[in-house]
Every structure is written in structure tokens, then in C-alpha cells.
PDB file of C-alpha atoms in Angstrom:
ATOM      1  CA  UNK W   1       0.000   0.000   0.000  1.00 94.00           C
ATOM      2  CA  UNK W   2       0.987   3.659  -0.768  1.00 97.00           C
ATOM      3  CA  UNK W   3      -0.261   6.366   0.378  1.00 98.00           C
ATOM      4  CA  UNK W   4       0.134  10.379  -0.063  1.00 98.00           C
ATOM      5  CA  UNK W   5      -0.841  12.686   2.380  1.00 98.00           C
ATOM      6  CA  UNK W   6      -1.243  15.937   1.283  1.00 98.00           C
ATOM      7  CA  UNK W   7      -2.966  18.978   1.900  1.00 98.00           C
ATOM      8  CA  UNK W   8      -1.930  22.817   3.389  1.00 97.00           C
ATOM      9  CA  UNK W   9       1.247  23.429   5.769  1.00 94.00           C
ATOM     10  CA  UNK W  10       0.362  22.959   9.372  1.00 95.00           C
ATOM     11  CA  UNK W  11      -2.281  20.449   8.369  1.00 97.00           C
ATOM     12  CA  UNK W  12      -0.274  17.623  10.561  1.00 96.00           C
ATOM     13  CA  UNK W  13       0.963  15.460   6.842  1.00 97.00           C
ATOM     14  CA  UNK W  14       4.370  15.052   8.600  1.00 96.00           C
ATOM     15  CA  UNK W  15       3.111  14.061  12.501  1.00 96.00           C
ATOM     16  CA  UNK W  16       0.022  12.411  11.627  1.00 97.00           C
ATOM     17  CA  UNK W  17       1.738  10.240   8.683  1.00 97.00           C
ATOM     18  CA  UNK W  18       5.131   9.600  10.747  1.00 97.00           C
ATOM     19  CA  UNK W  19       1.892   8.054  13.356  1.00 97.00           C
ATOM     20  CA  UNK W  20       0.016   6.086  11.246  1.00 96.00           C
ATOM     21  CA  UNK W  21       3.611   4.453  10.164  1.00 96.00           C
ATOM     22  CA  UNK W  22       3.940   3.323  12.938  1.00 96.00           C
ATOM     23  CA  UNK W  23       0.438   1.954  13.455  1.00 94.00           C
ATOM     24  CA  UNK W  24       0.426   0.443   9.931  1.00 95.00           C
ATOM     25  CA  UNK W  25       4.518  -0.703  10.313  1.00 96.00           C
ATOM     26  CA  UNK W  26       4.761   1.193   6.781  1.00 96.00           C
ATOM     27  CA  UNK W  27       7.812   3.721   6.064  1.00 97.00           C
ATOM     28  CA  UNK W  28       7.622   7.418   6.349  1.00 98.00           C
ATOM     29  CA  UNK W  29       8.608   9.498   3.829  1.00 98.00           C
ATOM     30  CA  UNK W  30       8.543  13.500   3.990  1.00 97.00           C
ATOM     31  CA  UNK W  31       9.076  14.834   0.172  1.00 98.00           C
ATOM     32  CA  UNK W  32      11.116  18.257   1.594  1.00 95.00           C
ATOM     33  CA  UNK W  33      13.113  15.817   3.460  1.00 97.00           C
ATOM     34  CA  UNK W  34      13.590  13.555   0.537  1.00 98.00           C
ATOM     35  CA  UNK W  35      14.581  16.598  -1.208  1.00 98.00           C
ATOM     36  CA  UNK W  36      16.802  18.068   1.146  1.00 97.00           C
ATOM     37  CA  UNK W  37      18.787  14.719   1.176  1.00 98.00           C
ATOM     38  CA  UNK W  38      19.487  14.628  -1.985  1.00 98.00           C
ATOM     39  CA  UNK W  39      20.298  17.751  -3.182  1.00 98.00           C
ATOM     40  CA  UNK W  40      22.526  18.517   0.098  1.00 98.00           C
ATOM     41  CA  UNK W  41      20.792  21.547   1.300  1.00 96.00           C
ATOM     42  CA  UNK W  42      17.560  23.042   2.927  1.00 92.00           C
ATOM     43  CA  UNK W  43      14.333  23.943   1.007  1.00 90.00           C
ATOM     44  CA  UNK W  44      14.611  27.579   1.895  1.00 86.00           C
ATOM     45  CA  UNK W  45      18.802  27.373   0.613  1.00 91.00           C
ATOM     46  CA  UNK W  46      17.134  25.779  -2.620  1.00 92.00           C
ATOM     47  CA  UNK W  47      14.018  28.172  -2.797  1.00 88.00           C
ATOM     48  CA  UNK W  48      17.245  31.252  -2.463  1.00 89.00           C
ATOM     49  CA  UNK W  49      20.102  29.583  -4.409  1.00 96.00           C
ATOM     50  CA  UNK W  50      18.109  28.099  -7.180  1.00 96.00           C
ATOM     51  CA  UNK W  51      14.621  29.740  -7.448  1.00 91.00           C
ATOM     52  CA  UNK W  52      11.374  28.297  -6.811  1.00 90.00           C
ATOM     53  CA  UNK W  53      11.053  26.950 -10.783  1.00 94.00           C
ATOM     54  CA  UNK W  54      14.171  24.536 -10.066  1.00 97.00           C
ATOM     55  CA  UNK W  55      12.501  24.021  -6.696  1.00 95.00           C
ATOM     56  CA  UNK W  56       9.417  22.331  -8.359  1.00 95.00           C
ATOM     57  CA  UNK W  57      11.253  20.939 -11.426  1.00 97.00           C
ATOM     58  CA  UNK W  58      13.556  18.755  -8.861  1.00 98.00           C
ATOM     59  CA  UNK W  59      10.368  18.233  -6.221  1.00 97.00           C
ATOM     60  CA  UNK W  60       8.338  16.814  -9.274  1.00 98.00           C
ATOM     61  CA  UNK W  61      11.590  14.642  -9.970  1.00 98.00           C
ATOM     62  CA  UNK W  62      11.682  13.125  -6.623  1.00 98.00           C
ATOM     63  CA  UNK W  63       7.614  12.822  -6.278  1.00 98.00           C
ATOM     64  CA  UNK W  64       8.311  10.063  -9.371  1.00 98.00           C
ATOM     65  CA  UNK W  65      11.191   8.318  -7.807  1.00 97.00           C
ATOM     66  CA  UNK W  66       9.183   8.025  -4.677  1.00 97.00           C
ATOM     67  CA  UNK W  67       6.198   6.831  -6.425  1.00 97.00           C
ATOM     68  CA  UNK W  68       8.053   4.311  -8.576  1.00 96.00           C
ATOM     69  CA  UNK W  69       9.442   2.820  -5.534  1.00 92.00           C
ATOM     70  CA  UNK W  70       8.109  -1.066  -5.168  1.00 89.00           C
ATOM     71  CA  UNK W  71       7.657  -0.869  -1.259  1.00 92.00           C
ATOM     72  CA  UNK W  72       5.118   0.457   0.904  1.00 95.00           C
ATOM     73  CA  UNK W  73       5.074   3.775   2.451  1.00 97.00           C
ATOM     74  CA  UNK W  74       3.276   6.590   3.705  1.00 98.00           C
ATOM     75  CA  UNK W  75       4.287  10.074   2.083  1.00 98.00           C
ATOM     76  CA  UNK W  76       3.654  13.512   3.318  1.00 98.00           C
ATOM     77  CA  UNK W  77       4.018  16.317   0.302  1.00 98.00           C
ATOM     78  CA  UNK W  78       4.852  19.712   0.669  1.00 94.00           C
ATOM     79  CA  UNK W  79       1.792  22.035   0.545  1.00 94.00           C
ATOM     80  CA  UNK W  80       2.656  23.135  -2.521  1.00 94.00           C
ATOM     81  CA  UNK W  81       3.555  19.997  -4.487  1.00 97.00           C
ATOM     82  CA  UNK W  82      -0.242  19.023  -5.480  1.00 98.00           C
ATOM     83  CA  UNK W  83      -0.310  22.820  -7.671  1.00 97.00           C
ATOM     84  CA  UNK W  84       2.597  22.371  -9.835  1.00 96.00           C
ATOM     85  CA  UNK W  85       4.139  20.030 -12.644  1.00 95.00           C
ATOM     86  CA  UNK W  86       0.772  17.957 -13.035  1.00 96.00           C
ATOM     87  CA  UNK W  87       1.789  16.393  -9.528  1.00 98.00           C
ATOM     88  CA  UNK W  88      -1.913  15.125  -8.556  1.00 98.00           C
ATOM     89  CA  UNK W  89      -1.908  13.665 -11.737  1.00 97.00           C
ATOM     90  CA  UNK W  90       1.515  11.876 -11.590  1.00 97.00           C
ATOM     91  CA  UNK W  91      -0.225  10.958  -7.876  1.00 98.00           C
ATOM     92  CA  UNK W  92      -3.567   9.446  -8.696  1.00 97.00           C
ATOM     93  CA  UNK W  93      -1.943   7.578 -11.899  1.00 97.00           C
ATOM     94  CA  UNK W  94       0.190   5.896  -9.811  1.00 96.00           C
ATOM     95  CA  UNK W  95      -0.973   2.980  -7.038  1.00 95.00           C
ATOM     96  CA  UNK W  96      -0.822   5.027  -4.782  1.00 97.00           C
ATOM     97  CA  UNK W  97      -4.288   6.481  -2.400  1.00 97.00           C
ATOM     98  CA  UNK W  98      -3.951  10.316  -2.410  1.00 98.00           C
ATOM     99  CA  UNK W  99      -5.212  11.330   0.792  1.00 98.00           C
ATOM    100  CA  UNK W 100      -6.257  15.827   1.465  1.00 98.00           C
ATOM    101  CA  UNK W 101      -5.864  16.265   4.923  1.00 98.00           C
ATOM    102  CA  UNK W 102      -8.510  19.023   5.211  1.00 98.00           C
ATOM    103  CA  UNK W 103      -8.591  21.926   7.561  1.00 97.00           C
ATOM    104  CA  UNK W 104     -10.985  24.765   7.666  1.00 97.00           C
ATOM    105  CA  UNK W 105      -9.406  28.316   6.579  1.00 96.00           C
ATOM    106  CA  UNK W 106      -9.930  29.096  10.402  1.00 96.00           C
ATOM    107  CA  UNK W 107      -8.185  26.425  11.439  1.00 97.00           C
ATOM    108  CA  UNK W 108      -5.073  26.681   9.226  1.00 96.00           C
ATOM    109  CA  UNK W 109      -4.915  30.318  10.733  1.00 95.00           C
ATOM    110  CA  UNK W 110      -4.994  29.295  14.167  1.00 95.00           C
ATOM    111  CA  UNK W 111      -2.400  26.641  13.576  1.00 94.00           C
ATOM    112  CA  UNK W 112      -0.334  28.860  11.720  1.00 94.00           C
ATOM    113  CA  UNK W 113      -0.371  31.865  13.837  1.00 92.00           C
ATOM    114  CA  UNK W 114       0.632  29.288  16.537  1.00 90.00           C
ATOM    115  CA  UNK W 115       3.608  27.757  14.471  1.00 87.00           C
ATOM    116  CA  UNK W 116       4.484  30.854  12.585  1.00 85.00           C
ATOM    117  CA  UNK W 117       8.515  30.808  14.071  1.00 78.00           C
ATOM    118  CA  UNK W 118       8.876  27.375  12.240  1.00 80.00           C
ATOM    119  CA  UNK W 119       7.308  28.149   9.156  1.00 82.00           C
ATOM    120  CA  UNK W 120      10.031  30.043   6.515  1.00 74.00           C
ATOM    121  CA  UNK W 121       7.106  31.184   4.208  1.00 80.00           C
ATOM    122  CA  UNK W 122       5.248  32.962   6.736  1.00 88.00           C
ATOM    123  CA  UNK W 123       7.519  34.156   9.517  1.00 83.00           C
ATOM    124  CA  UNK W 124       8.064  37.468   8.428  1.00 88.00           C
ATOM    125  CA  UNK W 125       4.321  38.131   8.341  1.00 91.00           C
ATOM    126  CA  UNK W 126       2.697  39.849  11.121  1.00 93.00           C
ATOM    127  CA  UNK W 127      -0.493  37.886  12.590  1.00 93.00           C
ATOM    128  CA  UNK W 128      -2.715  40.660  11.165  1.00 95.00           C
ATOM    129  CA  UNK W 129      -1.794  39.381   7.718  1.00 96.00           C
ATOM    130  CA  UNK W 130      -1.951  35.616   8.088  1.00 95.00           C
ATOM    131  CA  UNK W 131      -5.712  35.553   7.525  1.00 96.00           C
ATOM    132  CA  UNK W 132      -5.362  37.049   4.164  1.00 96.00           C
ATOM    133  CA  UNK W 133      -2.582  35.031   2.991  1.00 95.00           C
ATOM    134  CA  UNK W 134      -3.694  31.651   4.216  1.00 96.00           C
ATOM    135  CA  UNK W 135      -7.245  32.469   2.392  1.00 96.00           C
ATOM    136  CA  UNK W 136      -6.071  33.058  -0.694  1.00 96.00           C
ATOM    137  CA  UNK W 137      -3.423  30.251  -1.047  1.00 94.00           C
ATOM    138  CA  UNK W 138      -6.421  28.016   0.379  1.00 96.00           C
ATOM    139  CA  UNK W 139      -8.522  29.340  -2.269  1.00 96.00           C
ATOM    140  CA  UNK W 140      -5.789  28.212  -4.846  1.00 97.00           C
ATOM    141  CA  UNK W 141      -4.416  25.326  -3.889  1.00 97.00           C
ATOM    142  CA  UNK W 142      -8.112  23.921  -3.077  1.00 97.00           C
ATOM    143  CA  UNK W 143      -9.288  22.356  -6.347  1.00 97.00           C
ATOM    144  CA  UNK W 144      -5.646  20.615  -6.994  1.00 98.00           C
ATOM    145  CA  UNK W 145      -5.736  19.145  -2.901  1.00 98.00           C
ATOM    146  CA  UNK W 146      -9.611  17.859  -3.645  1.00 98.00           C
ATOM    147  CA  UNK W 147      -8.610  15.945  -6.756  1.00 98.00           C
ATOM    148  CA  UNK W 148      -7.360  13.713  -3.546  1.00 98.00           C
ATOM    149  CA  UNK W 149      -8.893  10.263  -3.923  1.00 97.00           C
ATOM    150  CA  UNK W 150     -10.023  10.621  -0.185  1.00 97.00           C
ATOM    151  CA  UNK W 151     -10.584  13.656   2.132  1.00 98.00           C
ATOM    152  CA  UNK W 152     -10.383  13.713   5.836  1.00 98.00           C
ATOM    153  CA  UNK W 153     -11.657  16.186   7.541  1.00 98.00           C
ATOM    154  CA  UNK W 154      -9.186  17.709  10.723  1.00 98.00           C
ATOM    155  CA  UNK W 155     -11.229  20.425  12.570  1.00 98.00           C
ATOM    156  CA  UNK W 156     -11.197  19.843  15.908  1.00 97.00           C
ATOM    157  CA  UNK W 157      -9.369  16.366  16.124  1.00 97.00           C
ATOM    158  CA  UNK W 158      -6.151  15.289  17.582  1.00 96.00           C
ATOM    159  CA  UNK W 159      -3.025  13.651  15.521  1.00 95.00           C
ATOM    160  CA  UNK W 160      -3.982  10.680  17.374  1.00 95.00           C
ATOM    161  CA  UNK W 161      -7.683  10.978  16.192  1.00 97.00           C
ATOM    162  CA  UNK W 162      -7.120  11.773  12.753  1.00 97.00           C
ATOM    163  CA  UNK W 163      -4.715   9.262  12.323  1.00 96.00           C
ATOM    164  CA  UNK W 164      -7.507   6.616  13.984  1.00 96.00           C
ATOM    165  CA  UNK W 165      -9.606   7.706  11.061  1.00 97.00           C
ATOM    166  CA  UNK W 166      -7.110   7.398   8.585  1.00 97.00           C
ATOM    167  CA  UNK W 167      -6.775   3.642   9.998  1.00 95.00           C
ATOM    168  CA  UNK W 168      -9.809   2.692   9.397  1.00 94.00           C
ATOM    169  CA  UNK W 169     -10.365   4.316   6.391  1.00 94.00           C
ATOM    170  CA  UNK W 170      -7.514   2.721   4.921  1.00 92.00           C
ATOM    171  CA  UNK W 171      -8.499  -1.388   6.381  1.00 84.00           C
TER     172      UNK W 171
END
């Protein structure tokens, strides 16, 4: 079984997936850690180095390595990965079960407003304008994260219960 988690940052891909490996005994994977690996230096060093168009060319690259792998695993994508280089589509070709972690615009606000010192992309915001940013990158990203062929709903649940629900949606 593979599976893709996927949906906005600070939607739990990384803590809930690296929990339901564990419960399923499958690998974790994290695509920016994948990525960081092998090319030998941080997203943001990429995103300043490099530029955001090699950033996607090489994250597309390593989304079909991943996905031609013959083992199991559980993969979390970057938020970004499902909107570029036909990446859902390279997703729900494969064998894999594409699953949107989805979190109300309120929620990813609260979350990120929360988490903002870990987050490169947002830190220099003030709070003030996380609302407005989150929104409209929600209202993008949106129709690529619900080509997902499942969507789990994260309002108001723990890791621990969304990754009970992911469980049994998955046996």
C-alpha cells in the first residue's frame, strides 16, 4: 500500500503520517526531506540559491522516484507539491491512495499563527496578515488538494484521532 498525504502546511501530513507508520509498520517518507537529502541543502537554501522553478522541477523529480518505488510507504508532500508540474496527476496515476488532509481556513490560521517561528514562508508576516494570505493560497491550492482520492476532515481532532480515522479508512 501507498499512500500520499497531502494537503496545506500545518495540516499535521508530517506528525500524523510519521503516526500512522507506525500503526500500519509502513515507512515514512517526507518529500522536503527527501529533497533536502538529496540535493545537500535546505528547502529555503534551494528556494534562495536556485529559485522556486528549479525548486518544483527537482520536487516533481523526486515525487516520481518516490512513487516508482516497489515498497510500501506513507508520504507527506509539501503544501505546494499538489499545484505544480501535473503532480496530482503523476499521484492518482500511480498505485498510490492520495489522501487531502482538510482543515478549515480558520483552522489553518490558528495553527499557523501558533507555528508561525517554524514556518520560513510565513515568519516574516505579522499575525494581522496571516488571515489574508492563508485564504487566498487556500482558495488556490483547493481544487488541486480535492482531486485527492479521499478527504479527511481535521477540525477539531487530535493527531492521534485523525490518524484513527485514517486507519480505518484505509483497512
Amino acid at each position: 500500500m501507498k499512500i500520499v498525504l497531502l494537503g496545506y502546511m500545518a495540516s499535521g501530513k508530517s506528525s500524523i503520517g510519521k503516526r500512522l507508520s507506525k500503526k500500519l509498520s509502513m515507512n515514512f517518507l517526507d518529500l522536503d526531506d527527501y529533497i533536502i537529502e538529496k540535493e545537500k541543502m535546505s528547502i529555503s537554501e534551494i528556494f534562495k540559491t536556485k529559485g522556486e522553478v528549479y525548486f518544483r522541477l527537482i520536487e516533481n523529480k523526486y515525487l516520481k522516484e518516490i512513487l516508482a518505488k516497489d515498497k510500501d510507504f506513507i508520504l507527506a508532500l509539501g503544501g505546494g507539491t499538489p499545484c505544480y508540474a501535473n503532480n496530482m496527476e503523476e499521484i492518482n496515476n500511480s498505485d498510490a491512495k492520495s489522501i487531502y488532509l482538510q482543515g478549515s481556513t480558520a483552522t489553518m490560521i490558528e495553527r499557523l499563527i501558533r507555528k508561525k517561528a517554524k514556518r520560513p514562508l510565513i515568519a516574516s508576516l505579522g499575525d494581522d496578515q496571516i488571515p489574508e494570505f492563508v485564504a487566498k493560497h487556500l482558495f488556490e491550492r483547493r481544487p488541486f488538494y480535492e482531486q485527492a482520492k479521499a478527504i479527511v476532515k481535521i477540525d477539531n481532532k487530535t493527531k492521534a484521532e485523525v490518524a484513527e480515522e485514517l486507519e480505518s479508512l484505509l483497512s
